[in-house]
Amino acid sequence: MATVYVTRRMQFNAAHRLHNPNKSDEWNKATFGKCNSPNYHGHNFILEVTVGGEPDPDTGYVVDLGILKKILEEKVISKVDHANLNLEVAFLHGVLPSTENFAIGIWKQIENELPSGTLHSIKLTETENNSVVYRGE
Ligand code: NI
């Protein structure tokens, strides 16, 4: 049996601030530096969602990328694009919106939209040099 991994890439931009309200202002400044800036800052994010499975005998597809794109647009992009991740995104409410936590949040948003066990990884790139990968629990 041949498992093939298929990736859909999406781009969006969003603002955030790294700030832990349970810690002092000094701790936040020392820990997060510029990312703690009170007026938020933005990133051009790249989201890469990988689904794994065997090609369907009728279509040759592991997943219809048009359907995957629609799921990502509806469940993620429409909620986060041009948004403030600290203030405006329900699925990140109460979560410190680091790229790590953001990737976990995206996983939870889409996991149940796909056939069980097929979501393989979420890669979220925040800057040219910084990215995270989440593969579920
Ligand atoms: Ni940032």
PDB file of C-alpha atoms and ligand atoms in Angstrom:
ATOM      1  CA  MET A   1       0.000   0.000   0.000  1.00  0.00           C
ATOM      2  CA  ALA A   2       1.346   3.402  -0.958  1.00  0.00           C
ATOM      3  CA  THR A   3       0.802   6.349   1.324  1.00  0.00           C
ATOM      4  CA  VAL A   4       1.219   9.656  -0.452  1.00  0.00           C
ATOM      5  CA  TYR A   5       1.352  13.041   1.247  1.00  0.00           C
ATOM      6  CA  VAL A   6      -0.366  15.956  -0.422  1.00  0.00           C
ATOM      7  CA  THR A   7       0.120  19.562   0.650  1.00  0.00           C
ATOM      8  CA  ARG A   8      -2.003  22.634   0.103  1.00  0.00           C
ATOM      9  CA  ARG A   9      -0.363  26.021   0.674  1.00  0.00           C
ATOM     10  CA  MET A  10      -2.316  29.120   1.693  1.00  0.00           C
ATOM     11  CA  GLN A  11      -1.181  32.635   2.487  1.00  0.00           C
ATOM     12  CA  PHE A  12      -2.694  35.224   4.776  1.00  0.00           C
ATOM     13  CA  ASN A  13      -1.638  38.073   6.978  1.00  0.00           C
ATOM     14  CA  ALA A  14      -2.489  38.710  10.580  1.00  0.00           C
ATOM     15  CA  ALA A  15      -1.423  40.726  13.599  1.00  0.00           C
ATOM     16  CA  HIS A  16      -0.570  39.517  17.056  1.00  0.00           C
ATOM     17  CA  ARG A  17       1.167  40.346  20.290  1.00  0.00           C
ATOM     18  CA  LEU A  18       3.030  37.872  22.460  1.00  0.00           C
ATOM     19  CA  HIS A  19       2.002  38.709  25.984  1.00  0.00           C
ATOM     20  CA  ASN A  20       1.323  36.475  28.970  1.00  0.00           C
ATOM     21  CA  PRO A  21      -1.147  38.323  31.202  1.00  0.00           C
ATOM     22  CA  ASN A  22      -0.179  36.102  34.152  1.00  0.00           C
ATOM     23  CA  LYS A  23       3.347  37.511  34.145  1.00  0.00           C
ATOM     24  CA  SER A  24       4.743  40.964  34.876  1.00  0.00           C
ATOM     25  CA  ASP A  25       5.329  43.560  32.186  1.00  0.00           C
ATOM     26  CA  GLU A  26       9.062  43.197  32.845  1.00  0.00           C
ATOM     27  CA  TRP A  27       8.927  39.427  32.314  1.00  0.00           C
ATOM     28  CA  ASN A  28       6.953  39.869  29.096  1.00  0.00           C
ATOM     29  CA  LYS A  29       9.355  42.462  27.764  1.00  0.00           C
ATOM     30  CA  ALA A  30      12.387  40.372  28.670  1.00  0.00           C
ATOM     31  CA  THR A  31      10.864  37.189  27.219  1.00  0.00           C
ATOM     32  CA  PHE A  32       9.197  38.418  24.054  1.00  0.00           C
ATOM     33  CA  GLY A  33      11.151  41.595  23.215  1.00  0.00           C
ATOM     34  CA  LYS A  34       9.690  43.381  20.191  1.00  0.00           C
ATOM     35  CA  CYS A  35       6.978  40.734  19.894  1.00  0.00           C
ATOM     36  CA  ASN A  36       5.551  42.133  23.150  1.00  0.00           C
ATOM     37  CA  SER A  37       5.100  45.574  21.602  1.00  0.00           C
ATOM     38  CA  PRO A  38       1.732  46.835  22.953  1.00  0.00           C
ATOM     39  CA  ASN A  39       0.366  47.936  19.584  1.00  0.00           C
ATOM     40  CA  TYR A  40       0.752  44.534  17.915  1.00  0.00           C
ATOM     41  CA  HIS A  41       2.728  43.669  14.792  1.00  0.00           C
ATOM     42  CA  GLY A  42       1.951  41.780  11.627  1.00  0.00           C
ATOM     43  CA  HIS A  43       3.222  38.802   9.671  1.00  0.00           C
ATOM     44  CA  ASN A  44       2.629  37.408   6.218  1.00  0.00           C
ATOM     45  CA  PHE A  45       1.943  33.823   7.219  1.00  0.00           C
ATOM     46  CA  ILE A  46       2.236  30.778   5.003  1.00  0.00           C
ATOM     47  CA  LEU A  47       0.119  27.786   5.997  1.00  0.00           C
ATOM     48  CA  GLU A  48       0.941  24.381   4.543  1.00  0.00           C
ATOM     49  CA  VAL A  49      -1.497  21.600   5.357  1.00  0.00           C
ATOM     50  CA  THR A  50      -0.458  18.048   4.527  1.00  0.00           C
ATOM     51  CA  VAL A  51      -2.895  15.169   4.185  1.00  0.00           C
ATOM     52  CA  GLY A  52      -1.743  11.571   3.835  1.00  0.00           C
ATOM     53  CA  GLY A  53      -3.414   8.532   2.337  1.00  0.00           C
ATOM     54  CA  GLU A  54      -3.617   6.178  -0.570  1.00  0.00           C
ATOM     55  CA  PRO A  55      -4.666   7.483  -3.958  1.00  0.00           C
ATOM     56  CA  ASP A  56      -8.326   6.791  -4.596  1.00  0.00           C
ATOM     57  CA  PRO A  57      -8.646   4.114  -7.316  1.00  0.00           C
ATOM     58  CA  ASP A  58     -11.217   6.166  -9.244  1.00  0.00           C
ATOM     59  CA  THR A  59      -9.678   9.636  -9.074  1.00  0.00           C
ATOM     60  CA  GLY A  60      -6.015   8.981  -8.339  1.00  0.00           C
ATOM     61  CA  TYR A  61      -6.330  11.626  -5.618  1.00  0.00           C
ATOM     62  CA  VAL A  62      -5.421  11.273  -1.952  1.00  0.00           C
ATOM     63  CA  VAL A  63      -7.596  14.296  -1.365  1.00  0.00           C
ATOM     64  CA  ASP A  64      -9.368  16.638  -3.754  1.00  0.00           C
ATOM     65  CA  LEU A  65      -7.258  19.773  -3.356  1.00  0.00           C
ATOM     66  CA  GLY A  66     -10.217  21.929  -4.318  1.00  0.00           C
ATOM     67  CA  ILE A  67     -12.155  20.535  -1.374  1.00  0.00           C
ATOM     68  CA  LEU A  68      -9.165  20.937   0.950  1.00  0.00           C
ATOM     69  CA  LYS A  69      -8.773  24.542  -0.199  1.00  0.00           C
ATOM     70  CA  LYS A  70     -12.451  25.213   0.534  1.00  0.00           C
ATOM     71  CA  ILE A  71     -12.144  23.734   4.040  1.00  0.00           C
ATOM     72  CA  LEU A  72      -9.063  25.856   4.742  1.00  0.00           C
ATOM     73  CA  GLU A  73     -10.709  29.007   3.431  1.00  0.00           C
ATOM     74  CA  GLU A  74     -13.858  28.456   5.462  1.00  0.00           C
ATOM     75  CA  LYS A  75     -12.389  27.159   8.730  1.00  0.00           C
ATOM     76  CA  VAL A  76      -9.114  29.083   8.891  1.00  0.00           C
ATOM     77  CA  ILE A  77      -8.411  31.813   6.346  1.00  0.00           C
ATOM     78  CA  SER A  78     -11.785  33.570   6.615  1.00  0.00           C
ATOM     79  CA  LYS A  79     -11.283  33.761  10.383  1.00  0.00           C
ATOM     80  CA  VAL A  80      -7.651  34.885  10.552  1.00  0.00           C
ATOM     81  CA  ASP A  81      -6.832  36.848   7.391  1.00  0.00           C
ATOM     82  CA  HIS A  82      -6.378  40.556   8.169  1.00  0.00           C
ATOM     83  CA  ALA A  83      -7.359  39.798  11.763  1.00  0.00           C
ATOM     84  CA  ASN A  84      -5.844  40.486  15.150  1.00  0.00           C
ATOM     85  CA  LEU A  85      -5.099  37.023  16.559  1.00  0.00           C
ATOM     86  CA  ASN A  86      -5.267  38.230  20.166  1.00  0.00           C
ATOM     87  CA  LEU A  87      -8.627  39.935  19.854  1.00  0.00           C
ATOM     88  CA  GLU A  88     -10.656  38.721  16.912  1.00  0.00           C
ATOM     89  CA  VAL A  89     -10.215  34.978  16.431  1.00  0.00           C
ATOM     90  CA  ALA A  90     -12.640  32.834  18.421  1.00  0.00           C
ATOM     91  CA  PHE A  91     -10.575  29.641  18.145  1.00  0.00           C
ATOM     92  CA  LEU A  92      -7.592  31.406  19.719  1.00  0.00           C
ATOM     93  CA  HIS A  93      -9.540  32.989  22.536  1.00  0.00           C
ATOM     94  CA  GLY A  94      -7.532  32.762  25.758  1.00  0.00           C
ATOM     95  CA  VAL A  95      -4.514  31.336  23.905  1.00  0.00           C
ATOM     96  CA  LEU A  96      -1.151  33.087  23.700  1.00  0.00           C
ATOM     97  CA  PRO A  97      -0.925  33.383  19.901  1.00  0.00           C
ATOM     98  CA  SER A  98       2.620  32.183  19.314  1.00  0.00           C
ATOM     99  CA  THR A  99       3.129  30.438  15.999  1.00  0.00           C
ATOM    100  CA  GLU A 100       3.257  27.128  17.916  1.00  0.00           C
ATOM    101  CA  ASN A 101      -0.115  27.651  19.576  1.00  0.00           C
ATOM    102  CA  PHE A 102      -1.575  29.033  16.372  1.00  0.00           C
ATOM    103  CA  ALA A 103      -0.598  25.833  14.517  1.00  0.00           C
ATOM    104  CA  ILE A 104      -2.295  23.701  17.191  1.00  0.00           C
ATOM    105  CA  GLY A 105      -5.411  25.868  16.904  1.00  0.00           C
ATOM    106  CA  ILE A 106      -5.499  25.437  13.133  1.00  0.00           C
ATOM    107  CA  TRP A 107      -5.151  21.664  13.516  1.00  0.00           C
ATOM    108  CA  LYS A 108      -8.186  21.576  15.812  1.00  0.00           C
ATOM    109  CA  GLN A 109     -10.166  23.702  13.370  1.00  0.00           C
ATOM    110  CA  ILE A 110      -9.737  21.357  10.436  1.00  0.00           C
ATOM    111  CA  GLU A 111      -9.037  17.893  11.885  1.00  0.00           C
ATOM    112  CA  ASN A 112     -12.698  16.868  11.939  1.00  0.00           C
ATOM    113  CA  GLU A 113     -13.385  18.251   8.483  1.00  0.00           C
ATOM    114  CA  LEU A 114     -11.128  15.617   6.910  1.00  0.00           C
ATOM    115  CA  PRO A 115     -11.491  11.826   6.825  1.00  0.00           C
ATOM    116  CA  SER A 116     -10.375  10.440  10.191  1.00  0.00           C
ATOM    117  CA  GLY A 117      -6.609  10.087  10.593  1.00  0.00           C
ATOM    118  CA  THR A 118      -5.701  11.700   7.272  1.00  0.00           C
ATOM    119  CA  LEU A 119      -4.438  15.066   8.544  1.00  0.00           C
ATOM    120  CA  HIS A 120      -0.673  14.586   8.694  1.00  0.00           C
ATOM    121  CA  SER A 121       0.895  17.944   9.501  1.00  0.00           C
ATOM    122  CA  ILE A 122       0.481  21.645   9.685  1.00  0.00           C
ATOM    123  CA  LYS A 123       3.406  23.848   8.845  1.00  0.00           C
ATOM    124  CA  LEU A 124       3.057  27.487   9.692  1.00  0.00           C
ATOM    125  CA  THR A 125       5.709  29.897   8.496  1.00  0.00           C
ATOM    126  CA  GLU A 126       5.806  33.233  10.260  1.00  0.00           C
ATOM    127  CA  THR A 127       8.899  34.756   8.695  1.00  0.00           C
ATOM    128  CA  GLU A 128      11.395  33.701   6.081  1.00  0.00           C
ATOM    129  CA  ASN A 129      13.506  32.196   8.847  1.00  0.00           C
ATOM    130  CA  ASN A 130      10.948  30.940  11.369  1.00  0.00           C
ATOM    131  CA  SER A 131       8.402  28.173  10.978  1.00  0.00           C
ATOM    132  CA  VAL A 132       6.766  25.466  13.074  1.00  0.00           C
ATOM    133  CA  VAL A 133       5.346  22.045  12.269  1.00  0.00           C
ATOM    134  CA  TYR A 134       2.568  20.327  14.240  1.00  0.00           C
ATOM    135  CA  ARG A 135       1.629  16.699  13.676  1.00  0.00           C
ATOM    136  CA  GLY A 136      -1.159  16.280  16.193  1.00  0.00           C
ATOM    137  CA  GLU A 137      -0.950  14.781  19.645  1.00  0.00           C
TER     138      GLU A 137
HETATM  139 NI    NI B   1       5.202  37.981  15.718  1.00  0.00          NI
END
